[in-house]
XYZ file of C-alpha atoms in Angstrom:
243
model
C -8.997 -12.235 -10.872
C -9.916 -9.550 -8.079
C -8.442 -10.135 -4.385
C -11.241 -7.984 -2.820
C -15.122 -7.985 -3.815
C -14.868 -4.222 -3.220
C -12.070 -3.653 -5.515
C -13.053 -3.074 -9.252
C -9.884 -4.189 -11.013
C -8.517 -6.293 -13.628
C -5.220 -6.064 -12.464
C -2.184 -7.822 -13.740
C -0.176 -9.751 -11.235
C 2.872 -7.491 -11.034
C 5.023 -10.173 -10.454
C 6.169 -13.066 -12.608
C 6.647 -15.286 -9.530
C 4.541 -18.548 -8.834
C 1.987 -18.103 -6.327
C -1.514 -17.818 -5.364
C -2.695 -14.077 -4.619
C -5.517 -15.951 -2.615
C -3.157 -17.560 -0.151
C -2.035 -14.049 1.056
C -5.407 -13.135 1.542
C -6.650 -16.168 3.583
C -3.794 -15.423 6.319
C -4.762 -13.112 9.049
C -3.995 -9.481 8.842
C -1.132 -8.853 11.090
C -2.290 -5.130 11.987
C -5.701 -6.658 13.580
C -3.758 -7.751 16.622
C -2.403 -3.860 16.717
C -5.330 -1.951 16.526
C -5.769 0.867 14.730
C -2.720 3.453 14.099
C -2.340 6.841 15.185
C -1.835 8.596 11.912
C -3.140 12.076 10.478
C -6.169 11.990 8.966
C -6.644 13.449 5.517
C -6.661 17.057 4.945
C -9.156 19.099 3.147
C -6.571 19.075 0.021
C -5.453 15.508 0.291
C -9.653 14.906 0.103
C -9.713 16.994 -2.641
C -6.866 15.003 -4.920
C -8.884 11.858 -4.101
C -11.618 13.562 -5.233
C -10.461 14.976 -8.259
C -9.922 10.687 -9.385
C -13.707 10.464 -9.438
C -15.893 10.657 -12.120
C -18.016 12.952 -10.060
C -15.184 14.803 -7.847
C -17.458 17.454 -6.567
C -19.855 14.649 -5.495
C -17.252 12.862 -3.737
C -16.325 15.884 -1.736
C -20.149 16.238 -0.768
C -20.534 12.747 0.313
C -17.279 13.161 2.861
C -18.693 16.847 3.786
C -21.943 14.603 4.804
C -20.478 11.114 5.904
C -16.789 11.782 6.530
C -16.719 7.797 7.375
C -17.691 6.591 4.122
C -15.246 5.175 1.979
C -15.444 5.526 -2.173
C -14.724 3.946 -5.360
C -11.990 5.699 -6.837
C -10.687 5.613 -10.398
C -6.495 4.464 -11.089
C -5.092 5.867 -14.431
C -5.306 9.718 -13.764
C -4.573 10.917 -11.198
C -3.012 7.684 -9.350
C -2.371 4.328 -9.937
C -2.082 1.825 -6.845
C 0.034 -1.355 -6.303
C -1.826 -3.674 -4.360
C 0.749 -5.961 -2.162
C -0.155 -8.639 1.063
C 0.057 -7.457 4.494
C 3.602 -7.911 5.701
C 5.620 -7.345 2.148
C 3.827 -4.348 1.905
C 4.871 -3.037 5.356
C 8.390 -4.242 4.594
C 8.482 -2.338 1.369
C 6.812 0.704 2.918
C 9.775 0.940 5.987
C 12.335 0.516 2.998
C 10.971 3.444 1.268
C 10.943 5.458 4.058
C 13.966 4.063 6.011
C 16.377 4.096 2.966
C 14.743 5.923 -0.092
C 12.482 8.894 -0.925
C 9.509 8.065 1.442
C 6.291 7.380 -0.178
C 2.824 8.913 -1.592
C -0.229 8.099 0.551
C -0.657 4.447 1.710
C -3.601 2.681 2.943
C -5.119 -0.690 4.502
C -7.534 -2.372 3.239
C -8.844 -5.689 4.014
C -5.328 -6.806 5.144
C -3.765 -5.550 1.688
C -1.265 -2.637 1.800
C -2.414 0.272 -0.983
C 0.426 1.815 -2.495
C -0.397 4.889 -4.352
C 2.375 5.747 -7.178
C 2.549 7.533 -10.776
C -0.183 7.214 -13.405
C 1.850 4.825 -15.814
C 3.031 2.259 -12.919
C 0.566 -0.161 -13.484
C 1.654 -0.747 -16.805
C 5.671 -0.360 -16.125
C 5.928 -2.289 -13.068
C 5.032 -5.890 -14.155
C 7.863 -5.471 -16.808
C 10.565 -4.193 -14.124
C 9.731 -7.244 -11.967
C 9.757 -9.835 -14.615
C 13.405 -8.132 -15.379
C 14.701 -8.353 -11.790
C 13.018 -11.980 -11.277
C 15.130 -13.443 -14.469
C 18.174 -11.242 -13.636
C 18.280 -13.115 -9.820
C 17.179 -16.602 -11.023
C 13.992 -18.231 -10.781
C 15.297 -20.525 -8.179
C 16.974 -17.395 -6.123
C 16.356 -16.803 -2.635
C 14.998 -13.053 -3.790
C 12.922 -14.343 -6.279
C 11.110 -16.528 -4.190
C 10.659 -14.112 -1.296
C 9.115 -11.625 -4.170
C 4.912 -12.022 -4.031
C 2.578 -11.903 -6.407
C 1.730 -8.052 -6.591
C -1.259 -6.189 -8.263
C -0.971 -3.413 -10.023
C -3.750 -1.305 -10.866
C -3.729 1.811 -13.487
C -6.455 2.493 -16.376
C -9.249 1.092 -16.371
C -9.290 0.118 -12.691
C -10.725 1.319 -9.704
C -10.075 0.950 -6.000
C -11.843 1.697 -2.795
C -10.510 3.760 -1.057
C -10.493 4.640 3.097
C -12.663 7.077 4.200
C -11.029 10.497 5.178
C -12.120 10.544 8.944
C -9.231 8.811 10.676
C -10.386 7.890 14.301
C -14.238 7.561 15.731
C -13.012 9.850 18.400
C -13.079 12.837 15.978
C -17.006 11.646 15.001
C -18.083 9.363 17.071
C -21.528 8.602 15.221
C -18.899 7.303 12.793
C -18.268 3.269 12.591
C -14.728 3.102 12.112
C -13.387 -0.097 10.274
C -9.915 -1.230 11.416
C -9.469 -3.337 7.921
C -9.874 -0.411 5.708
C -8.011 2.750 6.884
C -4.542 5.065 6.226
C -1.333 4.413 7.033
C -0.223 7.687 5.275
C -2.958 9.803 4.482
C -2.904 12.330 1.528
C -2.244 15.787 2.814
C -1.641 18.121 -0.026
C -3.592 18.470 -3.618
C -0.314 17.453 -5.452
C 0.929 14.680 -3.189
C 4.603 13.322 -4.362
C 3.907 9.964 -5.966
C 6.637 7.090 -6.717
C 7.039 5.711 -10.029
C 7.589 2.467 -10.783
C 11.276 2.122 -10.865
C 11.341 3.782 -6.790
C 8.614 1.049 -6.331
C 10.779 -1.576 -7.715
C 13.688 -0.516 -5.855
C 11.721 -0.997 -2.699
C 10.276 -4.378 -4.069
C 13.572 -5.724 -4.453
C 15.233 -4.208 -0.606
C 12.128 -5.943 0.986
C 12.562 -9.122 -0.892
C 16.228 -9.170 0.308
C 15.431 -8.615 3.598
C 12.587 -11.216 3.703
C 15.024 -13.799 2.475
C 17.104 -12.609 5.132
C 14.817 -13.266 7.476
C 14.304 -16.638 6.233
C 17.808 -17.882 5.954
C 18.187 -17.103 9.867
C 14.931 -18.378 10.719
C 16.815 -21.971 9.077
C 19.739 -21.360 10.589
C 21.049 -24.145 13.131
C 23.187 -20.966 14.952
C 20.819 -18.363 14.541
C 19.766 -15.934 17.100
C 16.475 -16.952 18.733
C 14.489 -13.066 19.843
C 12.595 -13.087 23.380
C 11.373 -10.066 22.556
C 8.224 -9.143 21.501
C 7.673 -7.862 17.506
C 7.568 -4.443 17.179
C 4.379 -2.476 16.747
C 4.357 -1.895 13.137
C 1.568 0.088 13.398
C 2.887 2.535 15.988
C 5.544 3.261 13.633
C 5.466 6.934 12.531
C 6.683 8.353 8.987
C 8.254 11.957 8.714
C 5.773 13.356 5.639
C 8.402 15.925 5.817
C 11.413 14.098 3.773
C 8.987 13.304 1.326
C 10.059 14.503 -2.150
């Protein structure tokens, strides 16, 4: 089952939690109201790394030289795998990775989903780790229910990646789509990529955070904030901390 028409994949669900992945897709993209973030664009080295995942890397690089605002479909399983998460939960995972963990590899937003670029082999290993975690937490626990269905894209799958161009101002003729952009752009030829254990850790921490928020919202004595939510897209991830 494919979440995105531009996502060429037979990717398995990473999570055994009951739920419909199309439910998350049908919800409004929480980033649309925030606008495109000020993020560093893909460097030439990062573009070369991305292109190396394609069948014809040189052709991909030439395409981006001629059309820097063009997305591309790249194969998973050799250079990287991708963990595909619902927007809100994916941002919770990303925040945990940067606030409490080792950081992340490249991360993109595509059509309201978060694409976490991970080490090859993650797509094969992560579903089993998540299944063990859910069994250990108990299928009916708040933490288990807070784990939404994730998608893992590995060998035999391909994903659509955003264009290297970060903003329209850099290339006035380019058309920038707010539903496809980089949150953490690739900047080296050998970026550090989290493995299945790091992604599992981030998912569990994000699930705990979501469970606490749900419990607080249903508690009669829970404080009510009158402040607007923080602009999540304005957050800057310090790539110098990344392994």
